Coordinates of C-alpha atoms in Angstrom, one line a residue:
M1 CA -148.9 89.9 -118.4
L2 CA -149.4 89.6 -121.2
N3 CA -149.8 91.9 -124.1
P4 CA -153.4 91.9 -126.2
Q5 CA -152.2 93.4 -129.3
R6 CA -149.4 91.7 -130.0
V7 CA -149.9 88.7 -132.6
V8 CA -146.7 86.6 -132.2
A9 CA -145.8 83.9 -134.3
K10 CA -146.6 80.5 -132.0
R11 CA -150.6 81.5 -132.8
V12 CA -150.0 79.9 -136.6
S13 CA -150.2 76.6 -135.0
K14 CA -154.0 77.6 -134.6
L15 CA -154.9 78.5 -138.1
L16 CA -157.9 77.5 -139.5
V17 CA -157.4 75.0 -142.5
L18 CA -157.1 77.1 -145.8
S19 CA -159.9 75.0 -147.3
L20 CA -160.2 74.2 -150.8
M21 CA -163.7 74.7 -150.8
V22 CA -164.7 76.0 -154.4
P23 CA -164.6 73.6 -157.8
G24 CA -161.2 73.5 -159.5
S25 CA -160.0 77.7 -157.7
V26 CA -161.0 79.4 -154.3
F27 CA -160.3 82.8 -155.4
A28 CA -161.3 83.0 -159.0
A29 CA -164.6 85.0 -159.8
E30 CA -165.8 82.5 -162.3
A31 CA -166.9 79.1 -161.7
S32 CA -164.5 76.0 -162.4
P33 CA -164.3 72.8 -163.0
A34 CA -165.1 70.1 -160.4
I35 CA -162.5 69.3 -157.7
P36 CA -160.8 66.0 -158.3
H37 CA -162.2 63.3 -156.0
N38 CA -159.0 62.7 -154.5
V39 CA -158.4 66.1 -152.2
A40 CA -160.9 66.6 -149.1
V41 CA -163.4 69.1 -149.0
A42 CA -163.4 70.8 -145.3
S43 CA -166.7 70.9 -144.1
N44 CA -168.2 74.0 -142.9
T45 CA -166.5 72.6 -139.2
A46 CA -163.5 74.3 -138.7
Q47 CA -161.0 72.4 -138.6
I48 CA -157.7 73.2 -136.0
V49 CA -154.0 72.4 -137.4
G50 CA -151.1 71.1 -135.4
P51 CA -148.0 72.7 -135.5
N52 CA -146.5 70.9 -138.0
T53 CA -149.2 70.3 -140.1
V54 CA -149.5 71.0 -143.9
L55 CA -152.7 72.0 -145.6
P56 CA -154.1 70.0 -148.5
Q57 CA -153.1 70.9 -151.6
I58 CA -154.3 70.1 -155.2
P59 CA -151.4 67.9 -156.5
A60 CA -149.8 69.8 -159.3
G61 CA -151.2 67.6 -162.2
T62 CA -154.8 67.5 -161.3
R63 CA -154.8 71.4 -161.0
K64 CA -156.4 73.3 -164.1
A65 CA -156.7 76.8 -164.2
P66 CA -160.2 78.7 -164.2
L67 CA -162.8 78.4 -167.3
T68 CA -162.1 81.6 -168.4
A69 CA -159.0 84.3 -167.5
G70 CA -161.1 85.7 -164.5
S71 CA -160.3 87.5 -161.9
V72 CA -159.8 87.9 -158.1
D73 CA -163.3 87.0 -156.2
W74 CA -162.7 89.9 -153.5
S75 CA -166.1 89.2 -151.9
S76 CA -164.4 87.8 -148.9
L77 CA -162.8 90.9 -148.0
N78 CA -165.3 93.2 -149.7
N79 CA -167.0 93.8 -145.8
Q80 CA -163.9 94.0 -144.1
H81 CA -163.3 97.4 -142.0
L82 CA -159.4 97.2 -143.1
V83 CA -157.8 100.6 -140.9
S84 CA -154.6 99.3 -141.6
T85 CA -154.8 99.9 -145.4
K86 CA -155.6 103.4 -145.1
M87 CA -152.5 103.6 -142.8
L88 CA -150.5 102.1 -144.9
C89 CA -150.9 103.2 -148.0
G90 CA -154.1 105.8 -147.8
N91 CA -154.5 107.1 -151.5
T92 CA -155.9 103.9 -152.4
A93 CA -159.6 103.0 -152.9
S94 CA -159.4 99.9 -152.6
N95 CA -159.4 97.4 -149.5
V96 CA -155.8 96.6 -150.2
C97 CA -152.5 98.3 -151.1
F98 CA -151.4 96.0 -154.4
A99 CA -154.5 95.0 -156.0
P100 CA -152.6 94.5 -159.0
Q101 CA -150.0 92.8 -157.6
I102 CA -152.5 90.0 -156.2
E103 CA -154.4 89.4 -158.8
Q104 CA -151.5 88.5 -161.1
A105 CA -150.2 86.5 -158.1
Y106 CA -153.3 84.3 -158.0
A107 CA -153.7 83.9 -161.6
Q108 CA -150.3 83.2 -161.5
N109 CA -150.7 80.0 -159.5
K110 CA -154.3 79.2 -161.0
F111 CA -155.6 81.1 -158.0
Y112 CA -155.1 78.3 -155.4
P113 CA -154.2 79.5 -152.0
L114 CA -150.7 81.0 -151.8
W115 CA -150.4 80.9 -147.9
N116 CA -151.3 76.7 -147.5
T117 CA -148.4 75.9 -145.5
V118 CA -147.9 76.0 -141.5
A119 CA -144.7 77.6 -142.1
L120 CA -145.5 79.6 -145.0
R121 CA -147.0 81.9 -142.8
K122 CA -145.1 81.5 -139.5
E123 CA -142.5 82.9 -141.4
L124 CA -144.6 86.1 -142.9
T125 CA -145.8 86.1 -139.5
A126 CA -142.5 86.8 -137.4
Q127 CA -140.9 88.9 -140.4
L128 CA -143.7 91.4 -139.7
Q129 CA -144.1 90.9 -136.0
M130 CA -140.3 92.3 -136.2
V131 CA -141.4 95.5 -138.0
A132 CA -144.4 96.3 -136.0
D133 CA -142.0 96.0 -132.9
S134 CA -139.8 98.3 -134.5
K135 CA -142.3 101.3 -134.6
M136 CA -141.1 101.8 -138.3
L137 CA -144.3 101.1 -140.2
P138 CA -147.2 102.7 -138.9
G139 CA -150.8 100.3 -139.5
I140 CA -148.4 96.9 -139.7
S141 CA -149.6 96.0 -136.0
Q142 CA -153.2 96.3 -137.6
R143 CA -152.5 94.3 -140.0
L144 CA -151.4 91.6 -138.1
S145 CA -154.3 92.2 -136.1
E146 CA -156.8 91.9 -138.7
L147 CA -155.1 89.0 -140.0
N148 CA -155.0 87.0 -136.7
K149 CA -159.2 88.3 -136.8
L150 CA -160.3 86.8 -140.1
E151 CA -158.6 83.7 -138.7
Q152 CA -160.6 83.6 -135.9
Q153 CA -163.5 84.6 -137.8
G154 CA -162.8 81.1 -140.7
N155 CA -162.6 83.2 -143.4
L156 CA -159.6 81.7 -145.0
R157 CA -160.3 83.5 -148.4
G158 CA -159.6 86.8 -146.7
Y159 CA -157.1 86.0 -144.7
D160 CA -155.3 84.7 -147.9
L161 CA -155.5 87.9 -149.9
L162 CA -154.9 89.7 -146.9
A163 CA -151.9 87.6 -146.1
T164 CA -150.9 88.4 -150.0
D165 CA -151.3 92.1 -150.1
T166 CA -149.4 92.1 -146.7
Y167 CA -146.5 90.6 -148.1
Y168 CA -146.1 92.9 -151.1
V169 CA -146.2 96.0 -148.2
Y170 CA -143.7 94.0 -146.3
R171 CA -141.6 93.7 -149.6
A172 CA -142.5 97.2 -150.4
F173 CA -140.9 98.5 -147.0
L174 CA -137.5 96.1 -147.5
N175 CA -136.9 97.3 -150.9
Y176 CA -137.3 101.0 -149.4
I177 CA -135.4 101.1 -147.1
A178 CA -132.9 98.9 -149.0
H179 CA -132.7 102.2 -151.1
N180 CA -132.8 105.0 -148.2
R181 CA -131.5 103.3 -145.5
N182 CA -131.0 106.4 -143.4
V183 CA -134.4 105.9 -142.4
L184 CA -133.6 103.3 -139.7
F185 CA -131.5 106.1 -138.0
L186 CA -133.8 109.0 -138.3
S187 CA -136.1 107.9 -135.5
E188 CA -138.9 108.7 -137.4
P189 CA -142.2 106.0 -138.5
L190 CA -142.0 106.0 -141.8
N191 CA -144.9 106.9 -144.3
M192 CA -144.9 104.4 -146.8
S193 CA -148.1 105.0 -148.6
Q194 CA -147.0 108.0 -151.8
V195 CA -144.4 105.5 -152.9
M196 CA -145.4 102.2 -151.7
V197 CA -146.3 100.2 -155.2
Q198 CA -143.5 101.5 -156.6
Y199 CA -140.5 99.7 -154.7
G200 CA -143.6 96.7 -154.2
S201 CA -143.6 95.7 -157.6
D202 CA -140.8 93.3 -158.1
E203 CA -141.0 90.6 -160.6
D204 CA -139.3 88.3 -158.2
A205 CA -142.2 88.6 -155.3
Y206 CA -144.0 85.3 -157.0
P207 CA -144.2 82.4 -156.3
M208 CA -144.6 83.1 -151.8
T209 CA -141.9 80.1 -151.1
I210 CA -140.4 79.7 -147.6
A211 CA -136.9 79.9 -149.1
K212 CA -137.6 83.0 -150.5
L213 CA -138.6 84.3 -147.2
T214 CA -136.4 83.4 -145.2
T215 CA -133.8 85.2 -147.4
Y216 CA -135.2 88.5 -146.1
R217 CA -134.3 88.0 -142.7
P218 CA -131.8 89.9 -141.1
T219 CA -128.0 87.9 -141.1
Y220 CA -125.3 87.7 -138.9
I221 CA -127.6 87.2 -135.3
P222 CA -130.1 84.2 -134.5
F223 CA -133.2 85.4 -135.6
E224 CA -135.6 83.3 -134.0
S225 CA -133.6 84.1 -130.4
T226 CA -134.3 87.7 -131.6
M227 CA -138.3 87.1 -131.7
K228 CA -138.7 85.0 -128.4
M229 CA -136.0 88.0 -126.5
I230 CA -138.9 91.2 -128.1
E231 CA -141.6 89.0 -127.6
K232 CA -140.5 88.4 -123.5
Y233 CA -140.0 92.1 -123.1
Q234 CA -143.6 93.4 -124.9
Q235 CA -145.4 90.7 -122.2
L236 CA -143.3 91.7 -119.3
A237 CA -145.4 94.1 -116.6
P238 CA -143.9 97.3 -116.4
H239 CA -141.2 97.8 -113.9
H240 CA -140.9 100.8 -111.6
L241 CA -137.7 102.2 -112.0
T242 CA -136.7 105.6 -113.6
R243 CA -134.1 107.6 -113.4
T244 CA -135.8 109.9 -110.2
S245 CA -135.9 106.5 -108.5
F246 CA -132.3 107.5 -107.0
K247 CA -131.7 110.0 -104.9
S248 CA -128.1 110.3 -105.5
T249 CA -126.3 109.5 -108.6
V250 CA -123.3 107.1 -107.4
Y251 CA -123.7 104.0 -105.1
R252 CA -121.0 101.8 -104.6
P253 CA -120.2 98.3 -103.5
G254 CA -121.7 98.2 -100.4
D255 CA -123.7 100.9 -100.7
V256 CA -128.2 100.7 -99.5
L257 CA -130.0 100.9 -103.3
P258 CA -132.9 102.7 -103.0
N259 CA -135.8 100.8 -104.4
G260 CA -133.8 98.0 -104.3
H261 CA -136.4 95.4 -104.3
D262 CA -136.9 97.1 -107.9
V263 CA -133.8 97.1 -108.6
V264 CA -133.8 93.3 -107.8
Q265 CA -136.8 92.7 -109.9
V266 CA -135.2 94.4 -113.2
L267 CA -132.1 92.5 -112.6
Y268 CA -134.0 89.5 -112.7
H269 CA -135.9 89.6 -115.3
L270 CA -133.2 91.0 -117.3
G271 CA -130.9 87.5 -116.5
D272 CA -128.7 88.7 -114.7
L273 CA -130.2 87.8 -111.2
S274 CA -130.6 83.8 -110.7
Q275 CA -134.0 83.1 -109.6
A276 CA -132.8 81.9 -105.8
D277 CA -130.9 85.2 -105.2
H278 CA -134.0 87.2 -106.3
D279 CA -136.0 85.3 -104.0
A280 CA -133.7 85.7 -101.0
L281 CA -133.5 89.3 -101.6
S282 CA -137.1 90.5 -102.6
V283 CA -137.7 88.9 -98.7
Q284 CA -134.7 91.6 -97.3
P285 CA -136.1 94.9 -95.9
T286 CA -133.0 96.7 -97.4
V287 CA -131.1 95.7 -100.2
K288 CA -127.5 96.7 -100.4
N289 CA -125.1 96.2 -103.9
A290 CA -122.9 93.7 -102.5
G291 CA -123.0 89.9 -102.7
A292 CA -124.7 88.7 -105.5
L293 CA -126.5 91.6 -106.7
L294 CA -122.8 93.2 -107.1
A295 CA -122.1 90.3 -109.2
S296 CA -125.6 90.5 -111.1
I297 CA -124.8 94.8 -111.4
K298 CA -121.7 94.0 -113.0
L299 CA -122.4 91.2 -115.3
F300 CA -125.5 93.5 -116.1
Q301 CA -122.8 96.4 -116.8
K302 CA -120.9 94.2 -119.0
R303 CA -123.5 93.2 -121.7
H304 CA -124.6 97.3 -122.3
G305 CA -120.6 97.5 -122.7
L306 CA -120.2 99.5 -119.4
T307 CA -116.9 99.5 -117.1
P308 CA -118.6 95.8 -114.9
D309 CA -117.3 97.8 -111.5
G310 CA -120.4 97.4 -110.0
I311 CA -120.8 101.1 -109.5
V312 CA -124.1 101.9 -110.0
G313 CA -123.6 105.5 -111.8
S314 CA -125.7 108.0 -114.0
A315 CA -124.7 105.4 -117.1
T316 CA -126.1 102.7 -114.8
I317 CA -129.1 104.0 -113.7
K318 CA -129.8 105.1 -117.4
Q319 CA -130.0 101.4 -118.8
L320 CA -131.8 100.0 -115.2
A321 CA -134.5 102.7 -115.7
M322 CA -134.8 101.9 -119.5
P323 CA -138.5 100.3 -120.5
Y324 CA -139.0 96.5 -121.2
S325 CA -141.2 98.2 -124.1
D326 CA -138.1 100.2 -125.0
I327 CA -135.8 97.3 -124.7
A328 CA -138.4 95.6 -127.2
R329 CA -138.6 98.2 -129.7
L330 CA -135.0 98.8 -130.2
L331 CA -134.3 94.9 -130.2
A332 CA -136.7 95.0 -133.3
L333 CA -134.9 98.1 -134.6
N334 CA -131.7 97.1 -134.7
T335 CA -132.8 93.8 -136.2
L336 CA -134.3 95.3 -138.9
R337 CA -131.1 97.7 -139.4
M338 CA -129.5 93.9 -139.6
S339 CA -131.3 93.3 -142.7
A340 CA -130.4 96.7 -144.6
L341 CA -126.5 96.0 -144.1
N342 CA -124.6 94.4 -146.9
R343 CA -124.3 90.3 -147.1
H344 CA -120.8 89.8 -147.6
N345 CA -120.0 86.6 -149.0
D346 CA -117.4 84.4 -146.9
T347 CA -114.9 83.8 -149.3
R348 CA -113.8 87.3 -149.2
A349 CA -112.2 89.3 -145.5
H350 CA -114.5 91.8 -144.4
I351 CA -114.4 94.4 -141.2
W352 CA -117.3 95.6 -139.7
V353 CA -116.9 98.7 -137.1
N354 CA -119.7 98.9 -134.6
I355 CA -119.4 102.2 -133.7
P356 CA -121.5 102.4 -130.3
N357 CA -119.9 99.1 -129.5
Y358 CA -116.1 100.7 -130.0
K359 CA -115.2 97.7 -131.6
L360 CA -113.8 96.2 -134.9
E361 CA -114.3 93.0 -135.9
L362 CA -112.4 91.0 -139.1
Y363 CA -114.0 88.3 -141.0
D364 CA -112.6 85.9 -143.1
N365 CA -114.3 82.8 -144.9
G366 CA -117.3 83.4 -142.1
Q367 CA -114.2 83.1 -139.0
K368 CA -113.6 86.2 -136.6
M369 CA -109.7 86.2 -137.2
F370 CA -109.5 89.2 -134.6
E371 CA -111.1 91.9 -133.1
S372 CA -110.1 95.7 -131.8
K373 CA -111.1 98.3 -129.3
V374 CA -111.5 101.7 -132.1
I375 CA -111.9 105.0 -130.9
V376 CA -115.4 106.5 -132.6
G377 CA -116.3 110.7 -133.7
R378 CA -117.1 112.0 -130.6
D379 CA -121.0 113.0 -130.8
T380 CA -120.1 116.7 -132.5
R381 CA -118.6 115.3 -135.6
P382 CA -119.9 111.7 -135.8
T383 CA -118.3 108.5 -137.8
N384 CA -120.4 108.5 -140.6
L385 CA -122.1 105.5 -141.5
F386 CA -120.9 103.8 -144.9
S387 CA -119.7 100.9 -147.0
S388 CA -116.5 100.8 -149.0
A389 CA -113.6 98.7 -149.0
I390 CA -109.5 99.0 -147.8
T391 CA -107.4 99.7 -151.2
T392 CA -104.4 101.1 -150.2
M393 CA -102.3 101.2 -146.5
V394 CA -99.5 103.8 -145.9
V395 CA -96.7 102.8 -143.6
N396 CA -95.4 105.4 -141.5
P397 CA -97.9 108.6 -143.0
Y398 CA -97.9 112.3 -143.1
W399 CA -100.7 114.0 -141.1
N400 CA -102.2 116.4 -143.7
V401 CA -103.7 118.4 -140.4
P402 CA -107.6 119.8 -141.0
V403 CA -108.7 122.8 -141.4
T404 CA -110.6 123.3 -138.1
I405 CA -107.4 121.5 -135.4
K406 CA -105.0 124.0 -138.1
Q407 CA -107.1 127.4 -136.8
H408 CA -108.0 125.9 -133.3
D409 CA -104.4 124.1 -132.2
V410 CA -101.9 124.9 -134.3
I411 CA -101.6 128.2 -135.4
P412 CA -102.2 129.2 -131.6
K413 CA -99.5 126.8 -130.2
V414 CA -97.6 128.8 -132.7
K415 CA -98.0 131.7 -131.9
L416 CA -97.6 131.5 -128.5
S417 CA -94.1 129.2 -129.2
R418 CA -92.3 129.3 -132.3
D419 CA -90.3 125.9 -131.4
Y420 CA -94.1 124.4 -131.4
L421 CA -93.8 123.1 -135.3
K422 CA -90.9 121.5 -134.3
A423 CA -91.1 119.8 -131.7
H424 CA -94.1 117.9 -133.2
N425 CA -92.5 117.0 -136.5
M426 CA -95.1 119.6 -139.0
Q427 CA -94.2 121.8 -141.8
I428 CA -95.8 124.9 -143.6
L429 CA -97.0 123.7 -146.9
N430 CA -98.5 126.3 -149.5
S431 CA -101.2 124.6 -150.3
W432 CA -102.7 121.5 -150.6
R433 CA -102.2 121.3 -154.8
D434 CA -98.7 123.6 -154.2
R435 CA -96.7 121.2 -151.4
T436 CA -93.9 123.7 -151.7
V437 CA -92.5 124.1 -147.8
V438 CA -92.9 127.5 -146.1
P439 CA -90.1 128.7 -143.8
P440 CA -92.0 129.3 -141.0
S441 CA -89.7 132.4 -140.2
S442 CA -91.2 133.6 -143.5
I443 CA -94.3 134.3 -142.0
D444 CA -95.3 137.2 -139.6
W445 CA -97.0 135.5 -136.5
E446 CA -98.3 138.8 -135.3
T447 CA -100.5 139.0 -137.8
V448 CA -101.6 135.9 -138.6
N449 CA -105.3 135.2 -138.8
P450 CA -106.0 131.5 -138.3
K451 CA -109.2 131.7 -140.3
T452 CA -107.6 133.6 -143.6
F453 CA -104.1 132.0 -142.9
P454 CA -103.7 130.5 -146.7
H455 CA -101.3 127.7 -146.1
E456 CA -101.4 124.1 -144.7
F457 CA -100.0 121.2 -142.0
Q458 CA -98.3 118.9 -142.7
Q459 CA -96.4 116.5 -139.6
G460 CA -94.2 114.4 -140.9
P461 CA -94.2 110.5 -140.5
G462 CA -92.6 109.4 -136.9
P463 CA -93.6 107.6 -133.5
H464 CA -95.8 110.4 -132.7
N465 CA -97.3 111.2 -135.7
S466 CA -101.0 111.6 -135.1
L467 CA -102.2 108.5 -136.9
G468 CA -99.4 106.3 -135.9
R469 CA -97.4 104.4 -137.5
V470 CA -99.7 103.5 -140.0
K471 CA -103.1 103.7 -142.0
F472 CA -106.3 102.0 -144.8
L473 CA -107.5 103.7 -147.0
M474 CA -111.2 103.6 -148.5
P475 CA -112.9 105.3 -151.3
N476 CA -115.7 107.8 -149.8
D477 CA -116.4 110.9 -149.9
Y478 CA -116.4 111.8 -145.9
A479 CA -112.5 111.6 -145.3
I480 CA -112.3 108.6 -143.1
F481 CA -110.2 105.9 -142.7
L482 CA -108.6 103.7 -140.3
H483 CA -105.4 104.3 -138.5
D484 CA -103.3 104.0 -135.6
T485 CA -102.5 106.3 -133.0
P486 CA -100.1 107.4 -130.5
S487 CA -102.1 108.2 -127.6
R488 CA -102.7 104.7 -126.6
G489 CA -103.9 105.4 -122.8
L490 CA -107.2 106.3 -124.8
F491 CA -108.0 102.6 -125.5
N492 CA -108.6 102.4 -121.7
R493 CA -111.2 104.4 -121.7
N494 CA -114.8 102.6 -122.1
K495 CA -116.6 105.9 -123.5
R496 CA -114.4 105.9 -126.3
D497 CA -116.2 108.5 -128.8
L498 CA -113.4 111.1 -128.9
S499 CA -111.9 111.7 -132.5
S500 CA -113.3 114.1 -135.3
G501 CA -114.3 111.1 -137.4
C502 CA -112.1 108.8 -138.0
V503 CA -111.4 105.5 -136.8
R504 CA -108.3 104.9 -134.3
V505 CA -107.6 100.8 -133.8
E506 CA -105.9 99.7 -131.3
R507 CA -104.4 97.0 -133.0
A508 CA -103.6 98.8 -136.1
D509 CA -100.5 96.2 -136.1
D510 CA -102.4 93.3 -135.8
L511 CA -104.4 94.4 -139.0
A512 CA -101.3 95.6 -141.3
N513 CA -99.9 92.5 -140.9
Y514 CA -103.2 90.6 -141.8
V515 CA -103.9 93.0 -144.7
I516 CA -100.3 92.4 -146.3
D517 CA -100.1 88.7 -145.7
Y518 CA -104.4 88.8 -147.2
Q519 CA -102.2 90.1 -150.8
K520 CA -100.7 86.6 -150.9
R521 CA -98.3 88.7 -152.6
N522 CA -94.4 88.1 -152.3
N523 CA -92.4 91.4 -153.7
I524 CA -94.1 93.7 -150.8
D525 CA -92.1 94.3 -147.5
S526 CA -92.8 93.0 -144.0
F527 CA -94.5 95.2 -142.4
K528 CA -92.0 95.5 -139.6
S529 CA -89.0 96.3 -141.6
M530 CA -91.2 99.0 -143.5
L531 CA -92.2 100.6 -140.5
D532 CA -88.0 100.3 -139.6
T533 CA -87.5 102.4 -142.8
Q534 CA -89.4 105.4 -141.0
K535 CA -90.5 106.7 -144.7
N536 CA -93.3 106.6 -146.0
K537 CA -94.5 103.8 -147.8
V538 CA -97.4 103.4 -149.8
V539 CA -98.7 99.8 -150.3
S540 CA -101.7 99.6 -153.0
L541 CA -103.9 96.5 -152.4
S542 CA -104.8 93.9 -155.2
K543 CA -107.0 92.0 -152.9
R544 CA -109.5 94.9 -151.1
I545 CA -111.3 94.2 -147.9
D546 CA -114.5 95.2 -147.5
V547 CA -115.7 97.3 -144.6
D548 CA -118.7 98.7 -142.9
F549 CA -119.3 101.0 -140.7
V550 CA -122.6 100.2 -138.7
Y551 CA -124.4 101.6 -135.6
L552 CA -126.4 98.8 -134.0
T553 CA -127.3 99.6 -130.2
A554 CA -128.7 96.2 -129.4
W555 CA -128.7 92.9 -130.2
V556 CA -129.0 89.0 -129.3
D557 CA -125.5 87.4 -129.5
Q558 CA -124.7 84.1 -130.3
N559 CA -125.1 82.6 -126.6
G560 CA -128.4 84.0 -126.7
H561 CA -127.8 86.8 -124.1
L562 CA -128.8 90.7 -125.1
Q563 CA -126.5 93.1 -125.7
M564 CA -127.1 96.0 -125.5
R565 CA -125.0 99.5 -125.7
N566 CA -125.3 103.4 -125.2
D567 CA -126.9 105.3 -128.1
I568 CA -124.0 107.8 -128.5
Y569 CA -124.9 109.9 -131.4
G570 CA -128.5 109.5 -130.6
Y571 CA -130.4 107.7 -134.0
D572 CA -133.0 105.3 -131.6
S573 CA -135.2 107.7 -130.6
P574 CA -136.0 111.0 -131.4
Q575 CA -134.1 114.2 -131.2
A576 CA -134.9 118.0 -130.7
T577 CA -132.3 118.9 -133.4
P578 CA -133.1 116.8 -137.0
I579 CA -129.9 114.5 -137.8
K580 CA -128.0 115.4 -140.4
T581 CA -128.5 113.0 -142.3
K582 CA -125.0 112.5 -144.4
F583 CA -123.9 111.2 -141.9
V584 CA -126.2 108.3 -142.1
T585 CA -126.3 107.3 -146.0
M586 CA -125.2 104.2 -145.7
K587 CA -123.9 104.6 -149.0
D588 CA -121.9 101.8 -150.7
F589 CA -118.7 103.2 -152.3
V590 CA -117.2 99.8 -153.7
K591 CA -119.5 97.3 -155.8
R592 CA -119.9 94.3 -154.2

């Protein structure tokens, strides 16, 4: 079942000819010189343009400016009822949001059409559709429908004018989220009416070229494949699965699945079940979690970052019950998040830590060098979203015990057993400023109040240090860093939001070796030799490695498969408790 409200990119192949119907200029309000004899003039009969057709243009050498300075002829839009304009910029008295910028653009283009090639219009439509599908900018879906209506009416002047205004709206939106990237994680539509103009008036907006438009695309993902995937799920008829469709909380291999035919249908549409298996299972009176369906469920679980054991539990049920429309929205929203990420120079190494994916990936010269499982902050203490760069590596680190752990863990255990500090290689410091060691025997532990205890705890280097054998420091306001951990078994868990904010790296040794090799310096000892000394060693890095802590829950991978991850922090959908914006600043602490 097709969605009649969707304006897909492939419709641009049916755009009517943007003709040069008025002598000299189609958009100037004044009369202009005659059109050159070698340029075809469109007749009153609308011509249909093929998908690869380039619309007629006046040769650059024959273009002439209007007789006077002129202004844009707005008559083609004056009688149009444009609902989108009130939604996008409600404080304007005009039919468009960016009238002065439009006037300037057409004056610079000598009042000729700005959107006179199929490729240009197709690219604009595709990127606008991404925004519309994300539900982040109310009014943009209506604007796409209005552009389509003008096209169908043959109002080509109106189409070109409104497309130009929409281009400025789009630039304003992109510029706004570039300066306020946290809005992509607050799960609220963006009302830009009050700030539209200041973010849309860029000096480099004109000319509107395909090369420029292409740079607005999100990087690191296959954009065309992503838009096709979004369109697919927009057009699918809704399925009937909900969480209440499953009477039990766990269905193991071999169990009969309730509403099994609906499960078969969903897995087929999601690409996890073949046509042949779908047809065979659809005629069975009951559907068991076995055979082809069991294999399909495992594939589904793998794509969703779940343990691929074929057991249909609460996490799998939650993902199976997700409406197709929600999949499309999340894919579009995360595509927008991609567009707001830092664009890295392939000549410099950089690290991505995708928090919901529990994974670190290191790239150098455009190639993935390695990846590692990570442990990230729990939902009550999320890992912040920000960008920085590793500037220091510490081998055999000390661990300065955070205040919450000091109050809720260390002090109560010391009060129970005086041997706790020795067993955990800890010492008491007078304060973080005055690091004089305080003997435990000098303290009357019976009277100690954990909330008012004036001293600090520090754990010395060693194999049982809570930071492991190495940590990687970077400038930020949140005391977040990457580090090793002695609790290796935690990496066997599928759900790894377990820390107090910092990120534990499974392959910390490999990262340390890479960091040292990347410096290309002979005066740095090998990582192993530094480890073997069992002494604290601080290594300042002359060649930084950029790090981005990102939050992506849906994307199309390089093989064309949809990947989805659980929204562990609740950034994808409206929450009863507002998200603390300090966790989603997306601030960049290192100039690139």
